[in-house]
Amino acid sequence: MTGKMSPAMKRYQQRLWPTLIVYAAILIGVIRLFDANPPTGPIKYAAAIVPAFPILGVIALYARYVYEETDEFRRLQVILTILCGLALVLGATTVWGFLEVLAGAPHIPLYFVAPLFCVGQGLSVPFVAWKYR
Amino acid sequence: MKNRLKVLRAERDWSQADLAERLAVSRQSVNAIETGKYDPSLPLAFRIARLFETTIEAVFEDPA
């Protein structure tokens, strides 16, 4: 995953950054809304779910990249890093889930799952590149 | 999988980047295939064989 970026990866990056900017803007807006004038009833649920949409969009961007990448070797490498991210999320949340239920460990909000996935995927990039160097 | 890609490429005096361009893949892909770290899909193997005007068996060694 070194060297020149593939056209599909360029498109992914071009789509990713605006999505993240939208996510940041929505998140700040929703947090301010809940701080200043907390909504109630169905509006509360609707407003709370809005920041999740850009994250769902990022997941869709992953799928779109995998579908659009014509270089099968690059595609394999990216899929391996995605699997590493998923493995970290599944492993960490399973372990922590048992710790919470059985050992009274503090609760961790589920919205940390997506950043944890990104950490796992990011950390695996050099290892995957090294495997095929 | 062992293969003759490096030899075939050298016979034509192509760099990895030249071959990558002809196959529409990354240079890293060519390197990974050449060094046997990545086995190409059947469609890519056919493209490689076609490019060198030979058969898949003449490029890739049957590990069996």
GROMACS .gro file of C-alpha atoms in nm:
model
  197
    1MET     CA    1   0.000   0.000   0.000
    2THR     CA    2   0.286   0.224  -0.080
    3GLY     CA    3   0.357   0.413  -0.399
    4LYS     CA    4   0.118   0.585  -0.632
    5MET     CA    5  -0.245   0.603  -0.527
    6SER     CA    6  -0.487   0.414  -0.749
    7PRO     CA    7  -0.772   0.609  -0.915
    8ALA     CA    8  -1.021   0.427  -0.691
    9MET     CA    9  -0.824   0.525  -0.379
   10LYS     CA   10  -0.809   0.887  -0.500
   11ARG     CA   11  -1.186   0.887  -0.543
   12TYR     CA   12  -1.226   0.733  -0.197
   13GLN     CA   13  -1.010   1.008  -0.044
   14GLN     CA   14  -1.199   1.278  -0.235
   15ARG     CA   15  -1.524   1.143  -0.095
   16LEU     CA   16  -1.393   1.071   0.256
   17TRP     CA   17  -1.273   1.418   0.356
   18PRO     CA   18  -1.599   1.603   0.279
   19THR     CA   19  -1.786   1.329   0.467
   20LEU     CA   20  -1.562   1.375   0.772
   21ILE     CA   21  -1.603   1.753   0.759
   22VAL     CA   22  -1.982   1.708   0.747
   23TYR     CA   23  -1.954   1.465   1.040
   24ALA     CA   24  -1.756   1.716   1.247
   25ALA     CA   25  -2.001   1.996   1.168
   26ILE     CA   26  -2.305   1.781   1.253
   27LEU     CA   27  -2.145   1.652   1.572
   28ILE     CA   28  -2.062   2.002   1.695
   29GLY     CA   29  -2.412   2.122   1.607
   30VAL     CA   30  -2.588   1.834   1.780
   31ILE     CA   31  -2.372   1.860   2.093
   32ARG     CA   32  -2.448   2.234   2.114
   33LEU     CA   33  -2.817   2.164   2.062
   34PHE     CA   34  -2.825   1.908   2.344
   35ASP     CA   35  -2.624   2.141   2.570
   36ALA     CA   36  -2.828   2.456   2.505
   37ASN     CA   37  -3.179   2.329   2.450
   38PRO     CA   38  -3.210   1.950   2.487
   39PRO     CA   39  -3.484   1.819   2.260
   40THR     CA   40  -3.744   1.582   2.397
   41GLY     CA   41  -3.962   1.302   2.265
   42PRO     CA   42  -3.910   1.168   1.913
   43ILE     CA   43  -3.706   1.478   1.819
   44LYS     CA   44  -3.447   1.375   2.078
   45TYR     CA   45  -3.399   1.038   1.908
   46ALA     CA   46  -3.397   1.188   1.561
   47ALA     CA   47  -3.136   1.449   1.659
   48ALA     CA   48  -2.922   1.194   1.844
   49ILE     CA   49  -2.900   0.967   1.542
   50VAL     CA   50  -2.798   1.238   1.292
   51PRO     CA   51  -2.420   1.226   1.370
   52ALA     CA   52  -2.423   0.853   1.292
   53PHE     CA   53  -2.521   0.907   0.928
   54PRO     CA   54  -2.182   1.037   0.806
   55ILE     CA   55  -2.014   0.742   0.982
   56LEU     CA   56  -2.252   0.506   0.802
   57GLY     CA   57  -2.152   0.698   0.490
   58VAL     CA   58  -1.784   0.624   0.555
   59ILE     CA   59  -1.868   0.253   0.585
   60ALA     CA   60  -2.045   0.279   0.250
   61LEU     CA   61  -1.735   0.450   0.108
   62TYR     CA   62  -1.527   0.149   0.211
   63ALA     CA   63  -1.766  -0.078   0.025
   64ARG     CA   64  -1.761   0.151  -0.278
   65TYR     CA   65  -1.381   0.157  -0.282
   66VAL     CA   66  -1.358  -0.223  -0.267
   67TYR     CA   67  -1.610  -0.243  -0.551
   68GLU     CA   68  -1.434   0.020  -0.765
   69GLU     CA   69  -1.072  -0.086  -0.711
   70THR     CA   70  -0.954  -0.257  -1.029
   71ASP     CA   71  -0.608  -0.348  -0.895
   72GLU     CA   72  -0.680  -0.677  -0.722
   73PHE     CA   73  -0.357  -0.676  -0.520
   74ARG     CA   74  -0.427  -0.331  -0.375
   75ARG     CA   75  -0.784  -0.439  -0.308
   76LEU     CA   76  -0.659  -0.744  -0.118
   77GLN     CA   77  -0.428  -0.529   0.093
   78VAL     CA   78  -0.706  -0.286   0.185
   79ILE     CA   79  -0.943  -0.573   0.265
   80LEU     CA   80  -0.678  -0.722   0.495
   81THR     CA   81  -0.649  -0.392   0.684
   82ILE     CA   82  -1.029  -0.374   0.711
   83LEU     CA   83  -1.030  -0.726   0.855
   84CYS     CA   84  -0.761  -0.622   1.106
   85GLY     CA   85  -0.976  -0.327   1.213
   86LEU     CA   86  -1.281  -0.550   1.249
   87ALA     CA   87  -1.079  -0.809   1.442
   88LEU     CA   88  -0.966  -0.543   1.687
   89VAL     CA   89  -1.322  -0.415   1.734
   90LEU     CA   90  -1.470  -0.762   1.779
   91GLY     CA   91  -1.193  -0.875   2.010
   92ALA     CA   92  -1.179  -0.561   2.224
   93THR     CA   93  -1.557  -0.521   2.258
   94THR     CA   94  -1.604  -0.890   2.343
   95VAL     CA   95  -1.335  -0.877   2.612
   96TRP     CA   96  -1.463  -0.547   2.750
   97GLY     CA   97  -1.824  -0.671   2.741
   98PHE     CA   98  -1.738  -0.960   2.972
   99LEU     CA   99  -1.536  -0.727   3.194
  100GLU     CA  100  -1.836  -0.492   3.221
  101VAL     CA  101  -2.090  -0.763   3.298
  102LEU     CA  102  -1.884  -0.989   3.521
  103ALA     CA  103  -1.619  -0.766   3.676
  104GLY     CA  104  -1.799  -0.433   3.696
  105ALA     CA  105  -1.561  -0.254   3.459
  106PRO     CA  106  -1.680   0.096   3.359
  107HIS     CA  107  -1.915   0.122   3.062
  108ILE     CA  108  -1.763   0.242   2.736
  109PRO     CA  109  -2.005   0.415   2.494
  110LEU     CA  110  -2.059   0.223   2.172
  111TYR     CA  111  -1.970   0.522   1.955
  112PHE     CA  112  -1.607   0.442   2.032
  113VAL     CA  113  -1.639   0.131   1.814
  114ALA     CA  114  -1.591   0.319   1.485
  115PRO     CA  115  -1.276   0.508   1.598
  116LEU     CA  116  -1.140   0.182   1.741
  117PHE     CA  117  -1.193   0.019   1.401
  118CYS     CA  118  -1.004   0.305   1.235
  119VAL     CA  119  -0.717   0.263   1.483
  120GLY     CA  120  -0.699  -0.110   1.414
  121GLN     CA  121  -0.710  -0.056   1.039
  122GLY     CA  122  -0.450   0.220   1.050
  123LEU     CA  123  -0.210   0.022   1.269
  124SER     CA  124  -0.232  -0.277   1.036
  125VAL     CA  125  -0.133  -0.081   0.723
  126PRO     CA  126   0.247  -0.103   0.778
  127PHE     CA  127   0.219  -0.473   0.873
  128VAL     CA  128   0.025  -0.558   0.558
  129ALA     CA  129   0.269  -0.354   0.348
  130TRP     CA  130   0.560  -0.536   0.517
  131LYS     CA  131   0.404  -0.877   0.448
  132TYR     CA  132   0.409  -0.807   0.073
  133ARG     CA  133   0.720  -0.591   0.052
  134MET     CA  134   0.369  -1.943  -0.663
  135LYS     CA  135   0.694  -1.961  -0.860
  136ASN     CA  136   0.681  -1.795  -1.198
  137ARG     CA  137   0.889  -1.674  -1.493
  138LEU     CA  138   0.759  -1.321  -1.488
  139LYS     CA  139   1.095  -1.162  -1.412
  140VAL     CA  140   1.263  -1.355  -1.695
  141LEU     CA  141   0.988  -1.275  -1.944
  142ARG     CA  142   1.003  -0.912  -1.841
  143ALA     CA  143   1.383  -0.900  -1.871
  144GLU     CA  144   1.367  -1.056  -2.219
  145ARG     CA  145   1.166  -0.755  -2.329
  146ASP     CA  146   1.377  -0.512  -2.128
  147TRP     CA  147   1.071  -0.396  -1.936
  148SER     CA  148   1.088  -0.254  -1.587
  149GLN     CA  149   0.832  -0.354  -1.325
  150ALA     CA  150   0.668  -0.017  -1.385
  151ASP     CA  151   0.652  -0.086  -1.762
  152LEU     CA  152   0.484  -0.420  -1.704
  153ALA     CA  153   0.251  -0.272  -1.444
  154GLU     CA  154   0.140  -0.006  -1.693
  155ARG     CA  155   0.077  -0.267  -1.962
  156LEU     CA  156  -0.130  -0.476  -1.721
  157ALA     CA  157  -0.307  -0.172  -1.570
  158VAL     CA  158  -0.200  -0.267  -1.218
  159SER     CA  159   0.035  -0.111  -0.964
  160ARG     CA  160   0.412  -0.172  -0.968
  161GLN     CA  161   0.368  -0.323  -0.621
  162SER     CA  162   0.134  -0.579  -0.772
  163VAL     CA  163   0.394  -0.682  -1.028
  164ASN     CA  164   0.660  -0.703  -0.758
  165ALA     CA  165   0.436  -0.914  -0.532
  166ILE     CA  166   0.354  -1.154  -0.816
  167GLU     CA  167   0.716  -1.177  -0.932
  168THR     CA  168   0.842  -1.259  -0.585
  169GLY     CA  169   0.570  -1.522  -0.539
  170LYS     CA  170   0.411  -1.337  -0.248
  171TYR     CA  171   0.084  -1.287  -0.431
  172ASP     CA  172  -0.089  -1.526  -0.667
  173PRO     CA  173  -0.290  -1.339  -0.928
  174SER     CA  174  -0.651  -1.418  -1.005
  175LEU     CA  175  -0.726  -1.626  -1.312
  176PRO     CA  176  -0.831  -1.320  -1.519
  177LEU     CA  177  -0.506  -1.139  -1.433
  178ALA     CA  178  -0.302  -1.453  -1.500
  179PHE     CA  179  -0.466  -1.474  -1.844
  180ARG     CA  180  -0.387  -1.108  -1.907
  181ILE     CA  181  -0.023  -1.170  -1.816
  182ALA     CA  182   0.000  -1.476  -2.040
  183ARG     CA  183  -0.170  -1.291  -2.327
  184LEU     CA  184   0.068  -0.997  -2.291
  185PHE     CA  185   0.368  -1.229  -2.323
  186GLU     CA  186   0.195  -1.423  -2.602
  187THR     CA  187   0.220  -1.750  -2.416
  188THR     CA  188   0.015  -1.976  -2.189
  189ILE     CA  189  -0.050  -1.947  -1.818
  190GLU     CA  190   0.144  -2.271  -1.763
  191ALA     CA  191   0.446  -2.117  -1.934
  192VAL     CA  192   0.441  -1.825  -1.692
  193PHE     CA  193   0.337  -1.989  -1.366
  194GLU     CA  194   0.476  -2.309  -1.221
  195ASP     CA  195   0.217  -2.564  -1.109
  196PRO     CA  196   0.290  -2.616  -0.738
  197ALA     CA  197   0.124  -2.959  -0.737
   0.00000   0.00000   0.00000
